[in-house]
Amino acid sequence: MTMPADCEVVFLHRPAPPALRPFYTEVATYEETGGFAIRQIETASLAAPLIISFGTPFRIRLGRAPVAGDEQPSFIAGLDTARIFIASSGRSACLQVNLTPVGAQRLLGIPASEFAGRMVPLADLAHPQISELRRRLEDTDDWNARLDCAEGFLAARFGAAAAEPSHPLVDAAFGLIASGAVHRIDDLATRIGWSRKHLADRFSRAFGLSPKTVARIARFNRAQALARAAKRPDWADIACAGGYSDQAHMIREFEDFAGLTPRAWWLSLDKLGSATWHDPPGR
C-alpha cells in the first residue's frame, strides 16, 4: 500500500530566513490522521534532517524496505547516497528541521561526517539544548506554535554563528557546490588556494562525502525540482537546465540515486511529492 487518495496528511512548512539558510533550509510539521499505512522513498539530498516525533514512530531503513525493529523515534540523519525507505501506520507525526551539514555541525558541535550514512537517535546524543527544545514542543499540540518555537530556537542557535564561521573555507566550499555555483572541483580548489586532494580530504572529514558526490547530489536534486514543477516534464530540457552533459547522463544518475529512470521516478510520486514503494508479497 502506498498513499491512498483519501489519506489525510497535514503538512506545514516555513522556509529559513535568508541569513540562516547556510544552516537550515526549512522547518516543517507532518501529521497523519487517516489511519492508512503510508510508504515513501526519500532519495539522496543535501539535508541533514532533525526529526522530533510526536506520534507512532516511522519505520525507516537505508537501502531497503524496513521491517519490524526498524522503528526510528526522534533522530538526526547525515548525508548519504542511498535511498531511504519509510513506512508509517497512518498515525505518525513529527516536526522536521532540514539542517544543512554546516548547520548540523554547528548545532551538535561534532563533524557531520560522524553521522553520515546513518540515523542517530536524539536520546543517544544527550544534547541539552535539543532536549529542552523537545520538551517545549511537547508542551503544546498546536503545530503553528511548534513552528514558532522551533524557529526561535534556530534563530538563537545560529544567529551568532552566521557571523563567526568555524571552518570558513570548508563551509564556503560546501555552499558553493550545493548551490551549483561551481562546475569544476579543480576550479574551486584553485579559487581557495588548496590542492584538489587537500580540498577533498578536508571536505570529506567535515561532511562524510566527497565534493564530487555532493555536486552529483546537488545536480540530481535540481533535476528533481524541475520535474516536480512540470505537468509533463521535458526530460531533454531538464537534463540541459540541470547541468547534465546529455539526457543519457541524467538517466544514469537517476538510476543510481533513485533506482529508476527519470520518467519512472516521476510516475511514482505521491501527492506529497515523494516516491512510493510497495511491501514485498507476503509481508
XYZ file of C-alpha atoms in Angstrom:
283
model
C 0.000 0.000 0.000
C 1.299 3.453 -0.825
C -0.695 6.585 -0.055
C -4.474 6.281 -0.614
C -6.158 9.227 -2.299
C -8.277 9.860 0.792
C -5.390 9.619 3.244
C -5.226 12.736 5.381
C -1.838 14.346 5.932
C -1.420 17.817 7.407
C 1.845 19.331 6.210
C 3.074 22.822 7.143
C 6.445 24.327 6.392
C 8.310 27.596 6.736
C 11.480 28.418 4.806
C 14.525 29.649 6.659
C 15.203 33.382 6.574
C 17.971 34.229 4.089
C 20.588 34.936 6.763
C 20.150 31.455 8.256
C 19.971 29.416 5.044
C 23.611 28.324 5.314
C 22.452 26.436 8.434
C 18.949 25.180 7.628
C 16.567 25.413 4.688
C 13.160 24.928 6.294
C 11.250 23.745 9.325
C 8.154 21.643 8.720
C 5.456 19.684 10.509
C 3.871 16.453 9.310
C 0.783 14.779 10.788
C -1.087 11.716 9.538
C -4.715 11.491 10.590
C -6.308 8.973 8.216
C -5.051 5.767 9.782
C -3.867 4.376 6.434
C -0.437 2.795 6.056
C 1.913 5.014 4.026
C 5.058 4.010 2.135
C 7.509 6.601 0.863
C 11.046 6.758 -0.516
C 13.345 9.698 0.052
C 16.245 9.930 -2.359
C 19.645 11.465 -1.699
C 19.581 15.121 -0.690
C 21.905 17.641 0.920
C 19.775 17.978 4.060
C 20.632 16.573 7.463
C 17.083 16.192 8.813
C 16.421 16.590 12.516
C 13.200 14.702 13.317
C 11.276 15.167 16.562
C 8.465 12.622 16.665
C 5.122 13.019 18.432
C 3.179 10.027 17.075
C 3.809 6.411 16.186
C 7.470 6.119 15.166
C 8.271 5.708 11.490
C 9.940 2.536 10.312
C 12.969 3.658 8.318
C 15.780 1.816 6.599
C 18.593 2.885 4.294
C 18.717 0.976 1.032
C 15.864 -1.472 1.615
C 12.301 -1.779 2.868
C 12.059 -1.545 6.677
C 10.756 -4.380 8.843
C 9.736 -4.786 12.472
C 12.550 -3.467 14.634
C 13.410 -0.639 12.244
C 11.315 1.903 14.152
C 13.061 5.238 14.489
C 11.942 7.690 17.190
C 13.352 11.209 17.200
C 16.678 11.281 15.382
C 19.103 13.161 13.144
C 20.357 11.732 9.854
C 23.510 12.551 7.947
C 24.272 12.747 4.255
C 24.061 9.550 2.218
C 23.676 8.462 -1.389
C 21.310 5.573 -0.593
C 17.542 5.701 -0.876
C 15.633 5.909 2.419
C 12.575 3.648 2.696
C 9.920 4.932 5.116
C 6.823 3.153 6.411
C 4.216 4.572 8.762
C 0.943 3.389 10.209
C -1.086 6.471 9.339
C -0.691 7.816 12.898
C 2.774 9.304 12.686
C 3.519 12.961 13.380
C 6.726 14.932 13.617
C 8.484 18.253 13.381
C 11.391 18.254 10.928
C 14.222 20.726 10.595
C 16.130 20.349 7.346
C 19.575 21.316 8.536
C 22.469 21.742 6.169
C 25.534 19.704 7.152
C 27.149 23.002 8.133
C 24.200 23.760 10.411
C 24.113 20.245 11.858
C 27.784 20.508 12.725
C 27.261 23.888 14.418
C 24.215 22.662 16.322
C 25.710 19.412 17.601
C 29.323 20.503 17.955
C 30.626 17.446 16.065
C 31.586 16.973 12.391
C 28.666 15.988 10.176
C 30.835 13.120 8.935
C 30.326 11.380 12.284
C 26.690 10.668 11.457
C 26.921 10.467 7.657
C 25.172 7.403 6.282
C 23.221 6.699 9.460
C 20.434 7.841 11.735
C 21.346 8.747 15.303
C 18.574 8.749 17.960
C 18.429 12.071 19.783
C 18.424 10.160 23.057
C 21.929 8.901 22.221
C 23.219 12.427 21.660
C 22.186 13.666 25.114
C 22.270 17.223 23.753
C 20.808 19.530 26.436
C 19.560 22.279 24.078
C 17.816 19.810 21.762
C 16.320 18.017 24.765
C 14.969 21.345 26.014
C 13.540 22.119 22.564
C 11.759 18.776 22.526
C 10.241 19.413 25.970
C 8.981 22.821 24.834
C 7.482 21.368 21.667
C 5.682 18.695 23.682
C 4.068 21.392 25.854
C 1.671 22.323 23.037
C -0.454 20.451 20.481
C -0.655 23.463 18.171
C 1.506 22.957 15.098
C 1.954 26.662 14.355
C 3.088 27.203 17.937
C 5.578 24.378 17.469
C 6.878 26.037 14.317
C 7.237 29.337 16.214
C 9.141 27.546 18.968
C 11.487 25.787 16.543
C 12.169 28.979 14.591
C 13.018 30.841 17.782
C 15.373 28.058 18.830
C 17.133 28.052 15.452
C 17.465 31.847 15.364
C 19.056 31.810 18.811
C 21.420 28.961 17.975
C 22.529 30.171 14.555
C 22.318 33.941 14.826
C 25.810 34.370 16.252
C 27.221 31.513 14.164
C 26.353 33.365 10.956
C 28.952 35.995 11.808
C 31.597 33.564 13.071
C 32.068 30.524 10.811
C 34.165 27.834 12.482
C 35.616 26.452 9.223
C 35.074 29.284 6.725
C 36.779 27.752 3.679
C 35.243 24.273 4.047
C 31.820 25.716 4.840
C 32.045 28.083 1.872
C 33.106 25.219 -0.393
C 30.039 23.224 0.603
C 27.736 26.181 -0.018
C 29.204 26.870 -3.451
C 28.996 23.241 -4.553
C 25.488 22.747 -3.158
C 24.207 25.875 -4.905
C 25.556 24.820 -8.285
C 27.795 27.877 -8.448
C 30.844 25.661 -9.032
C 31.054 23.371 -12.059
C 34.579 22.006 -11.634
C 36.081 20.961 -8.301
C 39.558 21.808 -9.600
C 38.457 25.408 -10.166
C 37.118 25.637 -6.618
C 40.333 24.256 -5.144
C 42.349 26.815 -7.096
C 39.991 29.575 -6.007
C 40.538 28.903 -2.312
C 44.247 28.153 -2.676
C 44.228 24.411 -1.947
C 45.122 21.364 -3.981
C 42.184 19.244 -5.138
C 43.339 16.435 -2.816
C 43.566 18.723 0.217
C 40.093 20.100 -0.512
C 38.679 16.583 -0.892
C 40.298 15.430 2.362
C 39.090 18.409 4.410
C 35.628 18.275 2.829
C 35.164 14.535 3.427
C 36.353 14.819 7.034
C 33.778 17.534 7.632
C 30.743 16.153 5.797
C 31.295 12.452 5.128
C 31.005 12.720 1.345
C 33.445 13.932 -1.286
C 32.996 17.242 -3.142
C 32.264 15.308 -6.346
C 29.483 13.284 -4.689
C 27.911 16.393 -3.166
C 27.987 18.040 -6.605
C 26.254 14.991 -8.110
C 23.515 15.073 -5.451
C 23.022 18.816 -5.931
C 22.598 18.353 -9.677
C 20.206 15.431 -9.156
C 18.116 17.498 -6.718
C 17.891 20.354 -9.232
C 16.611 17.943 -11.882
C 14.051 16.558 -9.415
C 12.820 20.069 -8.589
C 12.423 20.920 -12.274
C 10.473 17.701 -12.878
C 8.193 18.219 -9.865
C 7.350 21.722 -11.115
C 6.350 20.474 -14.565
C 2.985 19.000 -15.519
C 4.666 16.998 -18.271
C 8.432 17.052 -17.830
C 10.549 17.546 -20.931
C 13.468 15.383 -19.891
C 15.857 16.698 -22.534
C 15.254 20.258 -21.345
C 15.610 19.203 -17.704
C 18.902 17.460 -18.440
C 20.227 20.644 -20.052
C 18.921 23.000 -17.362
C 20.074 20.658 -14.599
C 23.683 20.696 -15.772
C 23.986 17.201 -17.237
C 26.160 16.587 -20.285
C 23.212 14.929 -22.028
C 19.982 13.062 -21.285
C 21.756 9.705 -21.076
C 23.961 11.131 -18.317
C 20.871 12.214 -16.364
C 19.243 8.801 -16.787
C 22.311 7.083 -15.349
C 22.312 9.415 -12.346
C 18.595 8.857 -11.679
C 19.106 5.104 -11.857
C 21.990 5.430 -9.414
C 20.259 7.675 -6.861
C 16.574 6.735 -7.330
C 16.843 3.207 -8.686
C 14.529 4.268 -11.522
C 14.607 6.089 -14.824
C 13.549 9.753 -14.581
C 10.093 9.024 -16.009
C 9.521 6.006 -13.765
C 10.586 8.057 -10.742
C 8.229 10.908 -11.703
C 5.309 8.493 -12.154
C 5.963 7.045 -8.684
C 5.478 10.355 -6.864
C 2.643 10.660 -4.368
C 0.678 13.790 -3.574
C 3.404 14.974 -1.188
C 5.993 14.739 -3.935
C 7.743 11.649 -2.550
C 8.343 8.404 -4.421
C 6.440 5.384 -3.087
C 7.055 1.660 -2.688
C 5.045 -1.491 -2.058
C 5.560 -4.210 0.526
C 7.017 -7.405 -0.931
C 4.439 -10.230 -1.297
C 3.711 -11.976 1.966
C 4.898 -9.203 4.278
